[in-house]
Amino acid sequence: AQSVAQPEDQVNVAEGNPLTVKCTYSVSGNPYLFWYVQYPNRGLQFLLKYITGDNLVKGSYGFEAEFNKSQTSFHLKKPSALVSDSALYFCAVRDTPMNAGNMLTFGGGTRLMVKP
Amino acid sequence: NAGVTQTPKFRVLKTGQSMTLLCAQDMNHEYMYWYRQDPGMGLRLIHYSVGEGTTAKGEVPDGYNVSRLKKQNFLLGLESAAPSQTSVYFCASSYSPVRGLAGGRGNEQFFGPGTRLTVL
């Protein structure tokens, strides 16, 4: 079984400061990890993913995430936050043994608030 | 390309009424999914389809039915709506595992804008 935890319901950061949104996962094999962002009244938008290779993955809008196998984590980061980054962020995982339907398991989401 | 579209955007039902939510995608994706989103619970998979004419249950299928008569469309039905089905519903699609990265398991899902359903 695969599962994802996002331990923080909300993260507050000042504009211009670095931000981190935490994600930990549990899978039986090797994970494929994804980050999505949801702006108010919108669907989820894909940000980035880790499949294999370099542990630091770069994605859209200046976001990056670091895969840490020993800590089973995939934290989302950005060096300098913008007010427009304020949104709901979801981490998701897919296990390497093929599950029927290629299903993703999502975390509960973390609301990022960037203040001017 | 319109991507993934959902109809309607909003709906209010009374308990016991029925309705159908329509999802359409123009990306020629094989796989399609229906999720519900509730506060603090992330997204939970209701049903999914791996191809035209095939459907399967996800994590929370009770009270819902689905059909995939055409590759581009995936319908979600509520036969007798209950207040517990008040939620935001999202449709998503992706390529099948036979295409794309890492045998397709690296394929991300593309989401529609959602349908906000209230059952009174």
mmCIF file of C-alpha atoms in Angstrom:
data_model
loop_
_atom_site.group_PDB
_atom_site.id
_atom_site.type_symbol
_atom_site.label_atom_id
_atom_site.label_comp_id
_atom_site.label_asym_id
_atom_site.label_seq_id
_atom_site.Cartn_x
_atom_site.Cartn_y
_atom_site.Cartn_z
ATOM 1 C CA ALA A 1 0.000 0.000 0.000
ATOM 2 C CA GLN A 2 1.150 3.517 -0.688
ATOM 3 C CA SER A 3 0.536 6.573 1.472
ATOM 4 C CA VAL A 4 1.543 10.215 1.694
ATOM 5 C CA ALA A 5 1.705 12.567 4.665
ATOM 6 C CA GLN A 6 1.843 16.337 4.591
ATOM 7 C CA PRO A 7 2.415 17.188 8.243
ATOM 8 C CA GLU A 8 1.591 20.896 8.022
ATOM 9 C CA ASP A 9 -1.917 22.112 7.274
ATOM 10 C CA GLN A 10 -0.581 25.605 6.625
ATOM 11 C CA VAL A 11 2.789 27.233 6.028
ATOM 12 C CA ASN A 12 3.242 30.974 6.428
ATOM 13 C CA VAL A 13 6.192 32.768 4.879
ATOM 14 C CA ALA A 14 7.088 36.347 4.081
ATOM 15 C CA GLU A 15 7.541 37.373 0.475
ATOM 16 C CA GLY A 16 11.155 37.028 -0.595
ATOM 17 C CA ASN A 17 11.963 34.389 2.016
ATOM 18 C CA PRO A 18 12.627 30.761 1.135
ATOM 19 C CA LEU A 19 9.765 28.324 1.532
ATOM 20 C CA THR A 20 9.514 24.617 2.239
ATOM 21 C CA VAL A 21 6.406 22.457 2.087
ATOM 22 C CA LYS A 22 6.979 19.041 3.597
ATOM 23 C CA CYS A 23 5.969 15.631 2.272
ATOM 24 C CA THR A 24 6.792 12.129 3.448
ATOM 25 C CA TYR A 25 5.706 8.919 1.793
ATOM 26 C CA SER A 26 5.424 5.196 2.302
ATOM 27 C CA VAL A 27 5.632 2.656 -0.521
ATOM 28 C CA SER A 28 6.657 -0.955 -0.853
ATOM 29 C CA GLY A 29 8.912 -0.387 -3.847
ATOM 30 C CA ASN A 30 10.585 2.648 -5.339
ATOM 31 C CA PRO A 31 8.378 5.722 -5.446
ATOM 32 C CA TYR A 32 7.342 8.020 -8.200
ATOM 33 C CA LEU A 33 6.575 11.364 -6.555
ATOM 34 C CA PHE A 34 4.585 14.356 -7.751
ATOM 35 C CA TRP A 35 3.719 17.851 -6.575
ATOM 36 C CA TYR A 36 0.568 19.638 -7.672
ATOM 37 C CA VAL A 37 -0.700 23.150 -6.900
ATOM 38 C CA GLN A 38 -4.316 24.261 -6.628
ATOM 39 C CA TYR A 39 -5.306 27.907 -6.868
ATOM 40 C CA PRO A 40 -8.712 28.981 -5.514
ATOM 41 C CA ASN A 41 -11.643 27.551 -7.447
ATOM 42 C CA ARG A 42 -9.330 25.821 -9.907
ATOM 43 C CA GLY A 43 -8.250 22.280 -10.658
ATOM 44 C CA LEU A 44 -4.871 20.843 -9.738
ATOM 45 C CA GLN A 45 -1.886 21.873 -11.825
ATOM 46 C CA PHE A 46 1.192 19.688 -12.164
ATOM 47 C CA LEU A 47 4.368 21.282 -10.759
ATOM 48 C CA LEU A 48 7.086 18.644 -10.885
ATOM 49 C CA LYS A 49 7.880 14.970 -10.463
ATOM 50 C CA TYR A 50 10.632 12.618 -9.397
ATOM 51 C CA ILE A 51 10.978 9.418 -11.358
ATOM 52 C CA THR A 52 14.651 8.528 -11.212
ATOM 53 C CA GLY A 53 18.068 10.148 -11.425
ATOM 54 C CA ASP A 54 19.057 13.422 -9.774
ATOM 55 C CA ASN A 55 17.507 13.810 -6.346
ATOM 56 C CA LEU A 56 16.886 17.520 -6.927
ATOM 57 C CA VAL A 57 14.035 18.054 -9.335
ATOM 58 C CA LYS A 58 13.203 21.433 -10.856
ATOM 59 C CA GLY A 59 9.696 22.317 -11.918
ATOM 60 C CA SER A 60 7.379 25.128 -12.903
ATOM 61 C CA TYR A 61 7.324 28.656 -11.422
ATOM 62 C CA GLY A 62 10.789 28.314 -9.840
ATOM 63 C CA PHE A 63 9.824 25.426 -7.563
ATOM 64 C CA GLU A 64 12.084 22.485 -6.864
ATOM 65 C CA ALA A 65 11.865 19.371 -4.723
ATOM 66 C CA GLU A 66 14.445 17.130 -3.146
ATOM 67 C CA PHE A 67 13.994 13.386 -3.025
ATOM 68 C CA ASN A 68 15.516 11.830 0.091
ATOM 69 C CA LYS A 69 15.225 8.058 0.087
ATOM 70 C CA SER A 70 16.614 7.500 3.587
ATOM 71 C CA GLN A 71 14.118 9.934 5.093
ATOM 72 C CA THR A 72 11.325 8.943 2.662
ATOM 73 C CA SER A 73 10.703 12.604 1.968
ATOM 74 C CA PHE A 74 10.045 14.787 -1.041
ATOM 75 C CA HIS A 75 9.903 18.367 0.249
ATOM 76 C CA LEU A 76 8.900 21.202 -2.074
ATOM 77 C CA LYS A 77 11.100 24.284 -1.989
ATOM 78 C CA LYS A 78 11.483 27.702 -3.528
ATOM 79 C CA PRO A 79 14.378 30.092 -2.821
ATOM 80 C CA SER A 80 12.272 33.258 -2.806
ATOM 81 C CA ALA A 81 8.515 33.169 -2.229
ATOM 82 C CA LEU A 82 6.041 35.359 -4.112
ATOM 83 C CA VAL A 83 2.608 36.454 -2.914
ATOM 84 C CA SER A 84 1.233 34.757 -6.042
ATOM 85 C CA ASP A 85 2.575 31.423 -4.748
ATOM 86 C CA SER A 86 -0.198 31.411 -2.140
ATOM 87 C CA ALA A 87 -2.225 28.305 -2.893
ATOM 88 C CA LEU A 88 -2.943 24.739 -1.796
ATOM 89 C CA TYR A 89 -0.157 22.245 -2.498
ATOM 90 C CA PHE A 90 -0.552 18.498 -2.812
ATOM 91 C CA CYS A 91 2.082 15.798 -2.754
ATOM 92 C CA ALA A 92 1.272 12.475 -4.441
ATOM 93 C CA VAL A 93 2.979 9.106 -4.809
ATOM 94 C CA ARG A 94 2.774 6.121 -7.083
ATOM 95 C CA ASP A 95 4.442 2.834 -6.222
ATOM 96 C CA THR A 96 6.668 1.080 -8.760
ATOM 97 C CA PRO A 97 4.816 -2.224 -8.839
ATOM 98 C CA MET A 98 2.170 -1.430 -11.363
ATOM 99 C CA ASN A 99 -1.099 -0.810 -9.576
ATOM 100 C CA ALA A 100 -4.238 -1.236 -11.546
ATOM 101 C CA GLY A 101 -5.167 2.059 -13.088
ATOM 102 C CA ASN A 102 -1.782 3.618 -12.415
ATOM 103 C CA MET A 103 -3.319 5.317 -9.413
ATOM 104 C CA LEU A 104 -1.876 8.164 -7.402
ATOM 105 C CA THR A 105 -2.273 8.567 -3.654
ATOM 106 C CA PHE A 106 -2.514 12.178 -2.510
ATOM 107 C CA GLY A 107 -1.588 13.830 0.742
ATOM 108 C CA GLY A 108 -4.099 15.986 2.574
ATOM 109 C CA GLY A 109 -2.695 19.211 1.199
ATOM 110 C CA THR A 110 -0.772 22.160 2.673
ATOM 111 C CA ARG A 111 -1.986 25.714 2.362
ATOM 112 C CA LEU A 112 0.846 28.114 1.623
ATOM 113 C CA MET A 113 0.304 31.732 2.642
ATOM 114 C CA VAL A 114 2.876 34.240 1.429
ATOM 115 C CA LYS A 115 2.533 37.658 3.032
ATOM 116 C CA PRO A 116 3.864 40.889 1.542
ATOM 117 C CA ASN B 1 -6.383 22.082 -26.810
ATOM 118 C CA ALA B 2 -8.990 22.518 -24.118
ATOM 119 C CA GLY B 3 -7.378 19.833 -21.944
ATOM 120 C CA VAL B 4 -9.813 18.373 -19.413
ATOM 121 C CA THR B 5 -13.216 20.006 -19.134
ATOM 122 C CA GLN B 6 -16.049 19.327 -16.684
ATOM 123 C CA THR B 7 -19.759 20.049 -16.845
ATOM 124 C CA PRO B 8 -21.450 21.566 -14.852
ATOM 125 C CA LYS B 9 -19.297 23.854 -12.712
ATOM 126 C CA PHE B 10 -21.821 24.097 -9.884
ATOM 127 C CA ARG B 11 -24.907 22.141 -8.900
ATOM 128 C CA VAL B 12 -27.295 22.025 -5.962
ATOM 129 C CA LEU B 13 -29.353 18.874 -5.455
ATOM 130 C CA LYS B 14 -31.939 17.758 -2.981
ATOM 131 C CA THR B 15 -31.480 14.476 -1.152
ATOM 132 C CA GLY B 16 -32.587 11.614 -3.364
ATOM 133 C CA GLN B 17 -32.188 13.414 -6.666
ATOM 134 C CA SER B 18 -29.931 12.059 -9.368
ATOM 135 C CA MET B 19 -27.437 13.733 -11.664
ATOM 136 C CA THR B 20 -24.582 13.051 -14.032
ATOM 137 C CA LEU B 21 -21.257 14.859 -14.173
ATOM 138 C CA LEU B 22 -19.516 14.929 -17.534
ATOM 139 C CA CYS B 23 -15.773 14.912 -18.080
ATOM 140 C CA ALA B 24 -14.192 15.341 -21.492
ATOM 141 C CA GLN B 25 -10.543 15.328 -22.555
ATOM 142 C CA ASP B 26 -8.982 16.082 -25.924
ATOM 143 C CA MET B 27 -5.477 14.749 -25.248
ATOM 144 C CA ASN B 28 -6.172 11.190 -26.442
ATOM 145 C CA HIS B 29 -5.454 9.860 -22.959
ATOM 146 C CA GLU B 30 -6.293 6.253 -22.258
ATOM 147 C CA TYR B 31 -6.791 6.566 -18.501
ATOM 148 C CA MET B 32 -9.418 8.712 -16.795
ATOM 149 C CA TYR B 33 -10.241 9.233 -13.129
ATOM 150 C CA TRP B 34 -12.894 10.743 -10.878
ATOM 151 C CA TYR B 35 -11.867 12.174 -7.501
ATOM 152 C CA ARG B 36 -13.654 13.972 -4.716
ATOM 153 C CA GLN B 37 -11.995 16.642 -2.632
ATOM 154 C CA ASP B 38 -13.062 17.297 0.929
ATOM 155 C CA PRO B 39 -11.404 19.698 3.397
ATOM 156 C CA GLY B 40 -8.335 18.204 5.056
ATOM 157 C CA MET B 41 -8.672 14.911 3.209
ATOM 158 C CA GLY B 42 -6.910 15.635 -0.023
ATOM 159 C CA LEU B 43 -8.231 13.900 -3.105
ATOM 160 C CA ARG B 44 -9.819 10.479 -2.914
ATOM 161 C CA LEU B 45 -10.321 8.308 -5.956
ATOM 162 C CA ILE B 46 -13.926 7.335 -6.676
ATOM 163 C CA HIS B 47 -13.682 5.371 -9.922
ATOM 164 C CA TYR B 48 -11.295 5.130 -12.797
ATOM 165 C CA SER B 49 -11.128 3.805 -16.334
ATOM 166 C CA VAL B 50 -8.199 2.294 -18.216
ATOM 167 C CA GLY B 51 -9.914 2.454 -21.565
ATOM 168 C CA GLU B 52 -13.126 2.790 -23.505
ATOM 169 C CA GLY B 53 -15.761 0.457 -22.154
ATOM 170 C CA THR B 54 -13.884 -0.388 -18.938
ATOM 171 C CA THR B 55 -14.294 1.025 -15.434
ATOM 172 C CA ALA B 56 -13.097 0.073 -11.966
ATOM 173 C CA LYS B 57 -13.658 1.085 -8.357
ATOM 174 C CA GLY B 58 -11.329 3.367 -6.490
ATOM 175 C CA GLU B 59 -11.083 4.152 -2.802
ATOM 176 C CA VAL B 60 -14.592 5.571 -2.230
ATOM 177 C CA PRO B 61 -16.941 4.153 -4.904
ATOM 178 C CA ASP B 62 -20.154 3.703 -2.887
ATOM 179 C CA GLY B 63 -23.089 5.765 -4.124
ATOM 180 C CA TYR B 64 -21.499 6.499 -7.508
ATOM 181 C CA ASN B 65 -21.538 4.873 -10.921
ATOM 182 C CA VAL B 66 -19.468 5.642 -13.988
ATOM 183 C CA SER B 67 -19.431 4.961 -17.694
ATOM 184 C CA ARG B 68 -16.808 5.336 -20.416
ATOM 185 C CA LEU B 69 -18.630 4.837 -23.692
ATOM 186 C CA LYS B 70 -16.189 6.999 -25.641
ATOM 187 C CA LYS B 71 -12.467 7.350 -25.088
ATOM 188 C CA GLN B 72 -12.705 11.096 -24.594
ATOM 189 C CA ASN B 73 -15.607 11.091 -22.114
ATOM 190 C CA PHE B 74 -15.992 9.792 -18.571
ATOM 191 C CA LEU B 75 -19.344 10.176 -16.821
ATOM 192 C CA LEU B 76 -19.939 10.118 -13.068
ATOM 193 C CA GLY B 77 -23.468 9.421 -11.882
ATOM 194 C CA LEU B 78 -25.181 9.856 -8.558
ATOM 195 C CA GLU B 79 -28.374 7.786 -8.543
ATOM 196 C CA SER B 80 -29.735 9.039 -5.210
ATOM 197 C CA ALA B 81 -27.778 11.960 -3.839
ATOM 198 C CA ALA B 82 -27.018 12.191 -0.113
ATOM 199 C CA PRO B 83 -25.676 15.142 1.926
ATOM 200 C CA SER B 84 -22.440 13.150 2.452
ATOM 201 C CA GLN B 85 -21.811 13.540 -1.278
ATOM 202 C CA THR B 86 -21.482 17.299 -0.938
ATOM 203 C CA SER B 87 -17.982 17.849 -2.248
ATOM 204 C CA VAL B 88 -15.872 19.178 -5.076
ATOM 205 C CA TYR B 89 -15.446 16.622 -7.838
ATOM 206 C CA PHE B 90 -12.418 16.522 -10.111
ATOM 207 C CA CYS B 91 -11.845 14.559 -13.244
ATOM 208 C CA ALA B 92 -8.329 13.722 -14.427
ATOM 209 C CA SER B 93 -6.724 11.897 -17.325
ATOM 210 C CA SER B 94 -3.326 10.483 -18.223
ATOM 211 C CA TYR B 95 -1.533 8.365 -20.786
ATOM 212 C CA SER B 96 -1.492 4.653 -20.128
ATOM 213 C CA PRO B 97 1.569 2.941 -18.672
ATOM 214 C CA VAL B 98 2.604 1.609 -22.056
ATOM 215 C CA ARG B 99 3.583 5.134 -23.089
ATOM 216 C CA GLY B 100 5.820 7.703 -21.490
ATOM 217 C CA LEU B 101 8.498 7.677 -18.837
ATOM 218 C CA ALA B 102 9.444 4.664 -16.732
ATOM 219 C CA GLY B 103 6.973 2.427 -18.460
ATOM 220 C CA GLY B 104 4.347 5.092 -18.107
ATOM 221 C CA ARG B 105 4.303 5.084 -14.347
ATOM 222 C CA GLY B 106 5.917 8.507 -14.503
ATOM 223 C CA ASN B 107 2.984 9.950 -16.383
ATOM 224 C CA GLU B 108 1.353 12.791 -14.540
ATOM 225 C CA GLN B 109 -2.400 13.236 -14.416
ATOM 226 C CA PHE B 110 -4.078 16.291 -15.914
ATOM 227 C CA PHE B 111 -7.008 17.720 -13.991
ATOM 228 C CA GLY B 112 -10.222 19.463 -14.913
ATOM 229 C CA PRO B 113 -11.462 22.642 -13.161
ATOM 230 C CA GLY B 114 -13.854 20.794 -10.855
ATOM 231 C CA THR B 115 -17.578 20.638 -10.121
ATOM 232 C CA ARG B 116 -18.858 21.970 -6.824
ATOM 233 C CA LEU B 117 -21.834 19.865 -5.719
ATOM 234 C CA THR B 118 -24.069 20.628 -2.757
ATOM 235 C CA VAL B 119 -26.678 18.135 -1.609
ATOM 236 C CA LEU B 120 -29.330 19.576 0.690
#
